[in-house]
GROMACS .gro file of N, CA and C in nm:
model
  552
    1MET      N    1   2.856   0.495  -0.281
    1MET     CA    2   2.732   0.549  -0.335
    1MET      C    3   2.695   0.674  -0.257
    2PRO      N    4   2.652   0.776  -0.330
    2PRO     CA    5   2.613   0.900  -0.261
    2PRO      C    6   2.481   0.884  -0.186
    3LEU      N    7   2.470   0.959  -0.079
    3LEU     CA    8   2.350   0.960   0.003
    3LEU      C    9   2.254   1.064  -0.053
    4THR      N   10   2.128   1.025  -0.074
    4THR     CA   11   2.024   1.114  -0.124
    4THR      C   12   1.912   1.118  -0.021
    5TYR      N   13   1.853   1.235  -0.005
    5TYR     CA   14   1.740   1.250   0.087
    5TYR      C   15   1.612   1.262   0.007
    6PHE      N   16   1.515   1.179   0.042
    6PHE     CA   17   1.386   1.180  -0.025
    6PHE      C   18   1.281   1.241   0.067
    7LYS      N   19   1.213   1.342   0.016
    7LYS     CA   20   1.108   1.408   0.092
    7LYS      C   21   0.983   1.321   0.090
    8ARG      N   22   0.928   1.296   0.209
    8ARG     CA   23   0.809   1.214   0.223
    8ARG      C   24   0.707   1.285   0.311
    9PHE      N   25   0.582   1.265   0.278
    9PHE     CA   26   0.473   1.323   0.356
    9PHE      C   27   0.406   1.214   0.439
   10ARG      N   28   0.382   1.247   0.565
   10ARG     CA   29   0.292   1.163   0.645
   10ARG      C   30   0.154   1.224   0.625
   11MET      N   31   0.059   1.139   0.584
   11MET     CA   32  -0.078   1.184   0.562
   11MET      C   33  -0.169   1.099   0.649
   12GLU      N   34  -0.269   1.166   0.706
   12GLU     CA   35  -0.358   1.099   0.801
   12GLU      C   36  -0.502   1.108   0.756
   13PHE      N   37  -0.581   1.018   0.813
   13PHE     CA   38  -0.724   1.011   0.782
   13PHE      C   39  -0.797   0.979   0.912
   14ASP      N   40  -0.905   1.053   0.939
   14ASP     CA   41  -0.986   1.027   1.058
   14ASP      C   42  -1.092   0.923   1.025
   15LEU      N   43  -1.099   0.819   1.106
   15LEU     CA   44  -1.190   0.707   1.081
   15LEU      C   45  -1.323   0.722   1.155
   16TYR      N   46  -1.350   0.839   1.212
   16TYR     CA   47  -1.473   0.859   1.290
   16TYR      C   48  -1.598   0.854   1.204
   17GLY      N   49  -1.592   0.914   1.087
   17GLY     CA   50  -1.711   0.927   1.003
   17GLY      C   51  -1.715   0.824   0.893
   18PRO      N   52  -1.795   0.855   0.791
   18PRO     CA   53  -1.806   0.760   0.679
   18PRO      C   54  -1.676   0.755   0.599
   19LEU      N   55  -1.653   0.641   0.540
   19LEU     CA   56  -1.535   0.623   0.457
   19LEU      C   57  -1.561   0.675   0.316
   20PRO      N   58  -1.455   0.706   0.243
   20PRO     CA   59  -1.475   0.744   0.103
   20PRO      C   60  -1.542   0.629   0.028
   21VAL      N   61  -1.607   0.663  -0.080
   21VAL     CA   62  -1.674   0.562  -0.161
   21VAL      C   63  -1.584   0.526  -0.278
   22ALA      N   64  -1.565   0.398  -0.298
   22ALA     CA   65  -1.488   0.350  -0.413
   22ALA      C   66  -1.585   0.290  -0.513
   23ASP      N   67  -1.559   0.312  -0.640
   23ASP     CA   68  -1.640   0.248  -0.744
   23ASP      C   69  -1.623   0.096  -0.734
   24PRO      N   70  -1.722   0.021  -0.780
   24PRO     CA   71  -1.705  -0.124  -0.783
   24PRO      C   72  -1.587  -0.161  -0.873
   25LEU      N   73  -1.529  -0.276  -0.847
   25LEU     CA   74  -1.418  -0.321  -0.929
   25LEU      C   75  -1.466  -0.349  -1.072
   26PRO      N   76  -1.383  -0.318  -1.170
   26PRO     CA   77  -1.418  -0.354  -1.308
   26PRO      C   78  -1.430  -0.506  -1.322
   27SER      N   79  -1.492  -0.550  -1.428
   27SER     CA   80  -1.508  -0.694  -1.448
   27SER      C   81  -1.372  -0.762  -1.457
   28ARG      N   82  -1.369  -0.886  -1.411
   28ARG     CA   83  -1.251  -0.972  -1.409
   28ARG      C   84  -1.149  -0.932  -1.302
   29TYR      N   85  -1.183  -0.837  -1.215
   29TYR     CA   86  -1.097  -0.802  -1.101
   29TYR      C   87  -1.165  -0.853  -0.975
   30GLN      N   88  -1.083  -0.898  -0.881
   30GLN     CA   89  -1.137  -0.948  -0.755
   30GLN      C   90  -1.042  -0.911  -0.643
   31ALA      N   91  -1.099  -0.862  -0.531
   31ALA     CA   92  -1.021  -0.836  -0.410
   31ALA      C   93  -1.028  -0.960  -0.324
   32VAL      N   94  -0.910  -1.005  -0.278
   32VAL     CA   95  -0.901  -1.128  -0.201
   32VAL      C   96  -0.847  -1.094  -0.062
   33ALA      N   97  -0.923  -1.133   0.041
   33ALA     CA   98  -0.882  -1.108   0.179
   33ALA      C   99  -0.755  -1.186   0.212
   34TRP      N  100  -0.682  -1.137   0.312
   34TRP     CA  101  -0.554  -1.197   0.351
   34TRP      C  102  -0.570  -1.342   0.394
   35ARG      N  103  -0.481  -1.424   0.343
   35ARG     CA  104  -0.453  -1.559   0.392
   35ARG      C  105  -0.303  -1.576   0.378
   36SER      N  106  -0.243  -1.647   0.472
   36SER     CA  107  -0.097  -1.663   0.467
   36SER      C  108  -0.052  -1.735   0.340
   37SER      N  109  -0.137  -1.817   0.282
   37SER     CA  110  -0.102  -1.886   0.158
   37SER      C  111  -0.087  -1.791   0.040
   38LEU      N  112  -0.130  -1.666   0.056
   38LEU     CA  113  -0.120  -1.566  -0.051
   38LEU      C  114   0.005  -1.479  -0.039
   39LEU      N  115   0.091  -1.507   0.058
   39LEU     CA  116   0.207  -1.422   0.083
   39LEU      C  117   0.290  -1.401  -0.045
   40ASP      N  118   0.319  -1.506  -0.119
   40ASP     CA  119   0.400  -1.492  -0.240
   40ASP      C  120   0.331  -1.408  -0.347
   41LEU      N  121   0.198  -1.418  -0.357
   41LEU     CA  122   0.126  -1.336  -0.455
   41LEU      C  123   0.127  -1.189  -0.415
   42HIS      N  124   0.115  -1.161  -0.284
   42HIS     CA  125   0.129  -1.023  -0.237
   42HIS      C  126   0.269  -0.970  -0.270
   43ALA      N  127   0.369  -1.052  -0.244
   43ALA     CA  128   0.508  -1.010  -0.271
   43ALA      C  129   0.528  -0.984  -0.420
   44GLU      N  130   0.471  -1.068  -0.505
   44GLU     CA  131   0.483  -1.049  -0.650
   44GLU      C  132   0.417  -0.919  -0.693
   45ALA      N  133   0.296  -0.893  -0.643
   45ALA     CA  134   0.226  -0.768  -0.677
   45ALA      C  135   0.303  -0.648  -0.626
   46LYS      N  136   0.358  -0.659  -0.506
   46LYS     CA  137   0.437  -0.549  -0.449
   46LYS      C  138   0.559  -0.522  -0.537
   47TYR      N  139   0.633  -0.627  -0.571
   47TYR     CA  140   0.753  -0.611  -0.654
   47TYR      C  141   0.717  -0.547  -0.789
   48ARG      N  142   0.616  -0.600  -0.857
   48ARG     CA  143   0.580  -0.547  -0.988
   48ARG      C  144   0.524  -0.406  -0.980
   49SER      N  145   0.468  -0.368  -0.865
   49SER     CA  146   0.416  -0.232  -0.847
   49SER      C  147   0.526  -0.130  -0.824
   50PHE      N  148   0.635  -0.170  -0.759
   50PHE     CA  149   0.736  -0.075  -0.715
   50PHE      C  150   0.873  -0.087  -0.781
   51CYS      N  151   0.903  -0.196  -0.850
   51CYS     CA  152   1.042  -0.223  -0.892
   51CYS      C  153   1.101  -0.114  -0.982
   52PHE      N  154   1.020  -0.046  -1.062
   52PHE     CA  155   1.072   0.058  -1.150
   52PHE      C  156   1.029   0.198  -1.105
   53GLU      N  157   0.985   0.208  -0.982
   53GLU     CA  158   0.937   0.335  -0.928
   53GLU      C  159   1.041   0.398  -0.836
   54LEU      N  160   1.024   0.525  -0.810
   54LEU     CA  161   1.115   0.600  -0.722
   54LEU      C  162   1.128   0.534  -0.585
   55ASP      N  163   1.021   0.477  -0.533
   55ASP     CA  164   1.025   0.418  -0.399
   55ASP      C  165   1.120   0.299  -0.390
   56ALA      N  166   1.156   0.238  -0.503
   56ALA     CA  167   1.256   0.130  -0.499
   56ALA      C  168   1.394   0.186  -0.468
   57ASN      N  169   1.416   0.316  -0.490
   57ASN     CA  170   1.540   0.382  -0.446
   57ASN      C  171   1.532   0.417  -0.298
   58VAL      N  172   1.415   0.459  -0.254
   58VAL     CA  173   1.396   0.497  -0.114
   58VAL      C  174   1.402   0.374  -0.024
   59PHE      N  175   1.340   0.266  -0.069
   59PHE     CA  176   1.336   0.138   0.004
   59PHE      C  177   1.383   0.029  -0.092
   60PRO      N  178   1.513   0.001  -0.095
   60PRO     CA  179   1.568  -0.092  -0.194
   60PRO      C  180   1.502  -0.230  -0.196
   61CYS      N  181   1.445  -0.275  -0.085
   61CYS     CA  182   1.381  -0.407  -0.085
   61CYS      C  183   1.264  -0.412  -0.184
   62LEU      N  184   1.202  -0.296  -0.214
   62LEU     CA  185   1.091  -0.294  -0.308
   62LEU      C  186   1.135  -0.319  -0.452
   63GLY      N  187   1.263  -0.308  -0.478
   63GLY     CA  188   1.316  -0.332  -0.612
   63GLY      C  189   1.369  -0.472  -0.632
   64GLU      N  190   1.347  -0.560  -0.535
   64GLU     CA  191   1.396  -0.698  -0.543
   64GLU      C  192   1.282  -0.794  -0.508
   65GLU      N  193   1.267  -0.898  -0.590
   65GLU     CA  194   1.160  -0.995  -0.562
   65GLU      C  195   1.175  -1.056  -0.423
   66GLU      N  196   1.296  -1.099  -0.390
   66GLU     CA  197   1.319  -1.160  -0.259
   66GLU      C  198   1.300  -1.057  -0.147
   67GLY      N  199   1.338  -0.932  -0.171
   67GLY     CA  200   1.317  -0.826  -0.073
   67GLY      C  201   1.169  -0.806  -0.044
   68CYS      N  202   1.085  -0.811  -0.147
   68CYS     CA  203   0.941  -0.798  -0.127
   68CYS      C  204   0.884  -0.917  -0.052
   69ARG      N  205   0.937  -1.035  -0.079
   69ARG     CA  206   0.892  -1.155  -0.006
   69ARG      C  207   0.929  -1.143   0.142
   70ARG      N  208   1.053  -1.100   0.169
   70ARG     CA  209   1.095  -1.083   0.309
   70ARG      C  210   1.008  -0.977   0.378
   71LEU      N  211   0.983  -0.867   0.308
   71LEU     CA  212   0.903  -0.760   0.366
   71LEU      C  213   0.762  -0.808   0.397
   72MET      N  214   0.700  -0.882   0.306
   72MET     CA  215   0.566  -0.936   0.332
   72MET      C  216   0.568  -1.030   0.453
   73HIS      N  217   0.671  -1.111   0.463
   73HIS     CA  218   0.683  -1.203   0.577
   73HIS      C  219   0.697  -1.124   0.707
   74GLU      N  220   0.782  -1.019   0.704
   74GLU     CA  221   0.802  -0.938   0.825
   74GLU      C  222   0.673  -0.869   0.867
   75ILE      N  223   0.602  -0.811   0.771
   75ILE     CA  224   0.477  -0.740   0.803
   75ILE      C  225   0.373  -0.838   0.859
   76SER      N  226   0.353  -0.949   0.789
   76SER     CA  227   0.247  -1.042   0.829
   76SER      C  228   0.280  -1.121   0.955
   77SER      N  229   0.406  -1.120   0.998
   77SER     CA  230   0.445  -1.189   1.120
   77SER      C  231   0.438  -1.100   1.244
   78ARG      N  232   0.415  -0.973   1.225
   78ARG     CA  233   0.411  -0.881   1.338
   78ARG      C  234   0.286  -0.905   1.424
   79ALA      N  235   0.300  -0.883   1.552
   79ALA     CA  236   0.186  -0.899   1.643
   79ALA      C  237   0.077  -0.797   1.613
   80ASN      N  238   0.113  -0.683   1.556
   80ASN     CA  239   0.016  -0.577   1.528
   80ASN      C  240  -0.035  -0.578   1.384
   81PHE      N  241  -0.009  -0.686   1.309
   81PHE     CA  242  -0.059  -0.703   1.173
   81PHE      C  243  -0.211  -0.713   1.176
   82ILE      N  244  -0.277  -0.646   1.081
   82ILE     CA  245  -0.423  -0.649   1.074
   82ILE      C  246  -0.465  -0.718   0.944
   83PRO      N  247  -0.499  -0.846   0.953
   83PRO     CA  248  -0.540  -0.919   0.831
   83PRO      C  249  -0.659  -0.854   0.760
   84ASP      N  250  -0.754  -0.797   0.836
   84ASP     CA  251  -0.873  -0.738   0.774
   84ASP      C  252  -0.844  -0.608   0.699
   85ALA      N  253  -0.723  -0.555   0.712
   85ALA     CA  254  -0.682  -0.436   0.638
   85ALA      C  255  -0.579  -0.470   0.531
   86THR      N  256  -0.569  -0.598   0.499
   86THR     CA  257  -0.468  -0.648   0.406
   86THR      C  258  -0.538  -0.720   0.291
   87TRP      N  259  -0.516  -0.671   0.170
   87TRP     CA  260  -0.591  -0.719   0.054
   87TRP      C  261  -0.498  -0.740  -0.065
   88LEU      N  262  -0.534  -0.838  -0.146
   88LEU     CA  263  -0.468  -0.866  -0.273
   88LEU      C  264  -0.571  -0.844  -0.383
   89LEU      N  265  -0.528  -0.783  -0.490
   89LEU     CA  266  -0.614  -0.764  -0.606
   89LEU      C  267  -0.566  -0.855  -0.717
   90VAL      N  268  -0.659  -0.931  -0.774
   90VAL     CA  269  -0.624  -1.021  -0.885
   90VAL      C  270  -0.711  -0.988  -1.006
   91HIS      N  271  -0.655  -1.015  -1.123
   91HIS     CA  272  -0.724  -0.993  -1.248
   91HIS      C  273  -0.716  -1.120  -1.330
   92GLY      N  274  -0.825  -1.161  -1.389
   92GLY     CA  275  -0.822  -1.279  -1.473
   92GLY      C  276  -0.955  -1.348  -1.480
   93ASP      N  277  -0.951  -1.468  -1.535
   93ASP     CA  278  -1.073  -1.545  -1.557
   93ASP      C  279  -1.082  -1.667  -1.467
   94GLY      N  280  -0.993  -1.677  -1.370
   94GLY     CA  281  -0.993  -1.792  -1.280
   94GLY      C  282  -0.889  -1.896  -1.317
   95ASP      N  283  -0.858  -1.907  -1.445
   95ASP     CA  284  -0.756  -2.002  -1.488
   95ASP      C  285  -0.616  -1.941  -1.479
   96GLN      N  286  -0.603  -1.816  -1.521
   96GLN     CA  287  -0.474  -1.750  -1.519
   96GLN      C  288  -0.489  -1.614  -1.453
   97ASP      N  289  -0.504  -1.614  -1.322
   97ASP     CA  290  -0.519  -1.489  -1.250
   97ASP      C  291  -0.384  -1.422  -1.233
   98ASP      N  292  -0.385  -1.290  -1.240
   98ASP     CA  293  -0.265  -1.208  -1.230
   98ASP      C  294  -0.277  -1.123  -1.104
   99SER      N  295  -0.182  -1.136  -1.010
   99SER     CA  296  -0.185  -1.049  -0.891
   99SER      C  297  -0.139  -0.911  -0.935
  100CYS      N  298  -0.227  -0.812  -0.916
  100CYS     CA  299  -0.200  -0.680  -0.973
  100CYS      C  300  -0.211  -0.566  -0.872
  101GLY      N  301  -0.236  -0.595  -0.746
  101GLY     CA  302  -0.244  -0.490  -0.646
  101GLY      C  303  -0.235  -0.549  -0.506
  102THR      N  304  -0.185  -0.468  -0.414
  102THR     CA  305  -0.168  -0.515  -0.276
  102THR      C  306  -0.169  -0.396  -0.180
  103VAL      N  307  -0.215  -0.422  -0.060
  103VAL     CA  308  -0.207  -0.326   0.050
  103VAL      C  309  -0.203  -0.406   0.179
  104GLN      N  310  -0.129  -0.356   0.276
  104GLN     CA  311  -0.125  -0.419   0.408
  104GLN      C  312  -0.155  -0.314   0.514
  105GLY      N  313  -0.207  -0.361   0.627
  105GLY     CA  314  -0.235  -0.272   0.739
  105GLY      C  315  -0.177  -0.327   0.868
  106ILE      N  316  -0.124  -0.238   0.949
  106ILE     CA  317  -0.078  -0.273   1.083
  106ILE      C  318  -0.134  -0.171   1.181
  107GLN      N  319  -0.141  -0.211   1.307
  107GLN     CA  320  -0.184  -0.119   1.411
  107GLN      C  321  -0.061  -0.054   1.470
  108ASP      N  322  -0.068   0.079   1.486
  108ASP     CA  323   0.043   0.157   1.539
  108ASP      C  324  -0.010   0.237   1.658
  109GLY      N  325   0.005   0.183   1.777
  109GLY     CA  326  -0.052   0.247   1.894
  109GLY      C  327  -0.193   0.195   1.918
  110GLU      N  328  -0.257   0.253   2.018
  110GLU     CA  329  -0.386   0.200   2.061
  110GLU      C  330  -0.499   0.223   1.961
  111PHE      N  331  -0.498   0.339   1.892
  111PHE     CA  332  -0.613   0.376   1.808
  111PHE      C  333  -0.577   0.410   1.664
  112THR      N  334  -0.459   0.371   1.616
  112THR     CA  335  -0.413   0.415   1.485
  112THR      C  336  -0.373   0.297   1.398
  113GLY      N  337  -0.416   0.302   1.273
  113GLY     CA  338  -0.376   0.204   1.173
  113GLY      C  339  -0.278   0.267   1.076
  114ALA      N  340  -0.184   0.188   1.029
  114ALA     CA  341  -0.083   0.235   0.933
  114ALA      C  342  -0.096   0.156   0.804
  115ILE      N  343  -0.117   0.227   0.695
  115ILE     CA  344  -0.122   0.167   0.561
  115ILE      C  345   0.022   0.138   0.520
  116GLN      N  346   0.046   0.017   0.472
  116GLN     CA  347   0.178  -0.024   0.427
  116GLN      C  348   0.173  -0.059   0.279
  117ASN      N  349   0.256   0.004   0.200
  117ASN     CA  350   0.285  -0.040   0.063
  117ASN      C  351   0.163  -0.061  -0.026
  118LEU      N  352   0.079   0.038  -0.041
  118LEU     CA  353  -0.030   0.030  -0.137
  118LEU      C  354   0.031   0.037  -0.276
  119GLY      N  355   0.010  -0.065  -0.356
  119GLY     CA  356   0.068  -0.066  -0.490
  119GLY      C  357  -0.022  -0.133  -0.592
  120ILE      N  358  -0.024  -0.076  -0.712
  120ILE     CA  359  -0.095  -0.131  -0.827
  120ILE      C  360   0.008  -0.146  -0.939
  121THR      N  361   0.011  -0.261  -1.004
  121THR     CA  362   0.107  -0.282  -1.112
  121THR      C  363   0.078  -0.185  -1.227
  122PRO      N  364   0.183  -0.141  -1.298
  122PRO     CA  365   0.166  -0.034  -1.398
  122PRO      C  366   0.056  -0.059  -1.501
  123GLU      N  367   0.043  -0.181  -1.550
  123GLU     CA  368  -0.054  -0.208  -1.656
  123GLU      C  369  -0.199  -0.204  -1.607
  124HIS      N  370  -0.220  -0.192  -1.476
  124HIS     CA  371  -0.356  -0.189  -1.421
  124HIS      C  372  -0.390  -0.055  -1.355
  125ARG      N  373  -0.305   0.043  -1.370
  125ARG     CA  374  -0.329   0.174  -1.308
  125ARG      C  375  -0.434   0.254  -1.386
  126GLY      N  376  -0.493   0.350  -1.317
  126GLY     CA  377  -0.590   0.439  -1.381
  126GLY      C  378  -0.731   0.384  -1.387
  127LEU      N  379  -0.758   0.276  -1.314
  127LEU     CA  380  -0.890   0.212  -1.317
  127LEU      C  381  -0.963   0.223  -1.183
  128GLY      N  382  -0.908   0.300  -1.089
  128GLY     CA  383  -0.970   0.313  -0.957
  128GLY      C  384  -0.935   0.200  -0.862
  129LEU      N  385  -0.839   0.117  -0.899
  129LEU     CA  386  -0.805   0.001  -0.817
  129LEU      C  387  -0.735   0.040  -0.687
  130GLY      N  388  -0.649   0.142  -0.693
  130GLY     CA  389  -0.582   0.190  -0.573
  130GLY      C  390  -0.683   0.246  -0.473
  131THR      N  391  -0.779   0.321  -0.523
  131THR     CA  392  -0.886   0.373  -0.436
  131THR      C  393  -0.959   0.258  -0.370
  132TYR      N  394  -0.993   0.157  -0.448
  132TYR     CA  395  -1.067   0.043  -0.394
  132TYR      C  396  -0.989  -0.026  -0.282
  133LEU      N  397  -0.861  -0.055  -0.307
  133LEU     CA  398  -0.780  -0.122  -0.204
  133LEU      C  399  -0.764  -0.035  -0.080
  134LEU      N  400  -0.742   0.094  -0.099
  134LEU     CA  401  -0.725   0.184   0.015
  134LEU      C  402  -0.851   0.188   0.100
  135VAL      N  403  -0.967   0.195   0.038
  135VAL     CA  404  -1.093   0.197   0.113
  135VAL      C  405  -1.113   0.065   0.187
  136GLN      N  406  -1.075  -0.046   0.125
  136GLN     CA  407  -1.084  -0.176   0.193
  136GLN      C  408  -0.997  -0.177   0.319
  137ALA      N  409  -0.875  -0.125   0.309
  137ALA     CA  410  -0.786  -0.120   0.425
  137ALA      C  411  -0.844  -0.030   0.533
  138LEU      N  412  -0.895   0.086   0.495
  138LEU     CA  413  -0.956   0.177   0.593
  138LEU      C  414  -1.074   0.111   0.662
  139ARG      N  415  -1.153   0.036   0.586
  139ARG     CA  416  -1.267  -0.035   0.645
  139ARG      C  417  -1.218  -0.137   0.749
  140GLY      N  418  -1.110  -0.207   0.717
  140GLY     CA  419  -1.053  -0.302   0.813
  140GLY      C  420  -1.010  -0.235   0.941
  141PHE      N  421  -0.951  -0.115   0.930
  141PHE     CA  422  -0.913  -0.039   1.050
  141PHE      C  423  -1.037   0.003   1.129
  142GLN      N  424  -1.136   0.054   1.058
  142GLN     CA  425  -1.257   0.102   1.124
  142GLN      C  426  -1.329  -0.012   1.196
  143GLU      N  427  -1.337  -0.128   1.133
  143GLU     CA  428  -1.403  -0.243   1.195
  143GLU      C  429  -1.330  -0.290   1.320
  144ARG      N  430  -1.202  -0.263   1.327
  144ARG     CA  431  -1.122  -0.299   1.445
  144ARG      C  432  -1.138  -0.195   1.556
  145GLY      N  433  -1.206  -0.084   1.528
  145GLY     CA  434  -1.229   0.019   1.628
  145GLY      C  435  -1.121   0.126   1.632
  146LEU      N  436  -1.036   0.130   1.530
  146LEU     CA  437  -0.932   0.233   1.527
  146LEU      C  438  -0.993   0.368   1.490
  147LYS      N  439  -0.930   0.475   1.535
  147LYS     CA  440  -0.985   0.609   1.516
  147LYS      C  441  -0.913   0.690   1.407
  148HIS      N  442  -0.790   0.652   1.377
  148HIS     CA  443  -0.710   0.725   1.278
  148HIS      C  444  -0.633   0.626   1.193
  149ALA      N  445  -0.599   0.670   1.073
  149ALA     CA  446  -0.511   0.593   0.986
  149ALA      C  447  -0.407   0.688   0.929
  150TYR      N  448  -0.291   0.634   0.895
  150TYR     CA  449  -0.190   0.717   0.829
  150TYR      C  450  -0.111   0.633   0.730
  151LEU      N  451  -0.042   0.704   0.645
  151LEU     CA  452   0.051   0.644   0.550
  151LEU      C  453   0.161   0.746   0.525
  152GLU      N  454   0.269   0.698   0.465
  152GLU     CA  455   0.374   0.788   0.418
  152GLU      C  456   0.386   0.771   0.269
  153VAL      N  457   0.410   0.882   0.200
  153VAL     CA  458   0.421   0.881   0.055
  153VAL      C  459   0.537   0.972   0.014
  154THR      N  460   0.614   0.927  -0.083
  154THR     CA  461   0.722   1.010  -0.136
  154THR      C  462   0.661   1.130  -0.207
  155ALA      N  463   0.707   1.250  -0.172
  155ALA     CA  464   0.648   1.374  -0.221
  155ALA      C  465   0.644   1.381  -0.373
  156ARG      N  466   0.743   1.324  -0.440
  156ARG     CA  467   0.748   1.330  -0.586
  156ARG      C  468   0.649   1.235  -0.652
  157ASN      N  469   0.582   1.152  -0.574
  157ASN     CA  470   0.478   1.064  -0.626
  157ASN      C  471   0.347   1.143  -0.626
  158THR      N  472   0.340   1.240  -0.717
  158THR     CA  473   0.230   1.337  -0.716
  158THR      C  474   0.094   1.271  -0.740
  159GLY      N  475   0.090   1.167  -0.821
  159GLY     CA  476  -0.038   1.099  -0.844
  159GLY      C  477  -0.093   1.038  -0.717
  160ALA      N  478  -0.007   0.976  -0.638
  160ALA     CA  479  -0.051   0.918  -0.511
  160ALA      C  480  -0.092   1.027  -0.413
  161VAL      N  481  -0.015   1.135  -0.405
  161VAL     CA  482  -0.048   1.245  -0.314
  161VAL      C  483  -0.186   1.301  -0.350
  162ARG      N  484  -0.213   1.321  -0.479
  162ARG     CA  485  -0.344   1.370  -0.524
  162ARG      C  486  -0.455   1.273  -0.484
  163LEU      N  487  -0.432   1.144  -0.504
  163LEU     CA  488  -0.533   1.043  -0.468
  163LEU      C  489  -0.565   1.051  -0.320
  164TYR      N  490  -0.463   1.054  -0.236
  164TYR     CA  491  -0.486   1.054  -0.092
  164TYR      C  492  -0.559   1.180  -0.049
  165LYS      N  493  -0.523   1.295  -0.104
  165LYS     CA  494  -0.595   1.419  -0.071
  165LYS      C  495  -0.741   1.411  -0.114
  166ARG      N  496  -0.764   1.362  -0.234
  166ARG     CA  497  -0.901   1.350  -0.286
  166ARG      C  498  -0.987   1.262  -0.196
  167LEU      N  499  -0.926   1.161  -0.135
  167LEU     CA  500  -1.001   1.069  -0.049
  167LEU      C  501  -1.016   1.119   0.095
  168GLY      N  502  -0.956   1.234   0.126
  168GLY     CA  503  -0.974   1.291   0.259
  168GLY      C  504  -0.854   1.283   0.351
  169PHE      N  505  -0.742   1.233   0.302
  169PHE     CA  506  -0.619   1.234   0.382
  169PHE      C  507  -0.566   1.377   0.387
  170TYR      N  508  -0.502   1.412   0.495
  170TYR     CA  509  -0.441   1.544   0.509
  170TYR      C  510  -0.297   1.526   0.557
  171ARG      N  511  -0.214   1.618   0.513
  171ARG     CA  512  -0.071   1.611   0.545
  171ARG      C  513  -0.048   1.660   0.686
  172THR      N  514   0.028   1.582   0.764
  172THR     CA  515   0.055   1.621   0.902
  172THR      C  516   0.203   1.643   0.930
  173LYS      N  517   0.289   1.588   0.845
  173LYS     CA  518   0.431   1.599   0.874
  173LYS      C  519   0.509   1.576   0.744
  174THR      N  520   0.626   1.639   0.736
  174THR     CA  521   0.720   1.612   0.628
  174THR      C  522   0.843   1.550   0.691
  175VAL      N  523   0.886   1.438   0.635
  175VAL     CA  524   1.006   1.369   0.684
  175VAL      C  525   1.101   1.349   0.566
  176TYR      N  526   1.225   1.326   0.598
  176TYR     CA  527   1.325   1.301   0.494
  176TYR      C  528   1.388   1.166   0.520
  177LYS      N  529   1.385   1.082   0.418
  177LYS     CA  530   1.441   0.947   0.427
  177LYS      C  531   1.572   0.946   0.351
  178ALA      N  532   1.680   0.912   0.418
  178ALA     CA  533   1.811   0.903   0.355
  178ALA      C  534   1.826   0.766   0.291
  179ALA      N  535   1.879   0.764   0.170
  179ALA     CA  536   1.902   0.637   0.100
  179ALA      C  537   2.025   0.652   0.010
  180GLU      N  538   2.099   0.544   0.001
  180GLU     CA  539   2.213   0.541  -0.092
  180GLU      C  540   2.159   0.507  -0.230
  181VAL      N  541   2.192   0.590  -0.327
  181VAL     CA  542   2.143   0.571  -0.464
  181VAL      C  543   2.262   0.565  -0.556
  182SER      N  544   2.269   0.459  -0.636
  182SER     CA  545   2.379   0.447  -0.730
  182SER      C  546   2.352   0.537  -0.850
  183LEU      N  547   2.456   0.599  -0.900
  183LEU     CA  548   2.446   0.683  -1.019
  183LEU      C  549   2.476   0.597  -1.140
  184VAL      N  550   2.381   0.593  -1.231
  184VAL     CA  551   2.399   0.509  -1.350
  184VAL      C  552   2.432   0.595  -1.469
   0.00000   0.00000   0.00000
């Protein structure tokens, strides 16, 4: 398989001041705080958010259900995992809830939080749900006393880059991630 380089931006946010404001969740949506019993639902939301996206080429585990489960286990087992910056979004009436969004947070250094895998499933995009989850994660970092947050985003994911800029993130670095991509 040929090696492909994917351009990614590191974007940062200063947690000193007020956080961006997110609209309230639409009806029948609920944000659920981290509990280890929700690991499989986070993995399902992650898989459905990324499996047909460019990032599944950059990080092949995002294109596999078991890969997303392993990734969620690895993130949540880390000593620097921040449960208060980790949220699941569900949609439904209580009888048949659908996990439709996820975000995780970890601490990276003494004063910095790292956003991991913010994802919204395709059928739920365009409703402000990503903004809501991102603000929840930033709030979790701020409540822990962290001063900065960052994330990495694939440059070709222009919708995500626009969202992060609109919310006050700024680009600090460009990195290239090498990945083997099969030609179909």
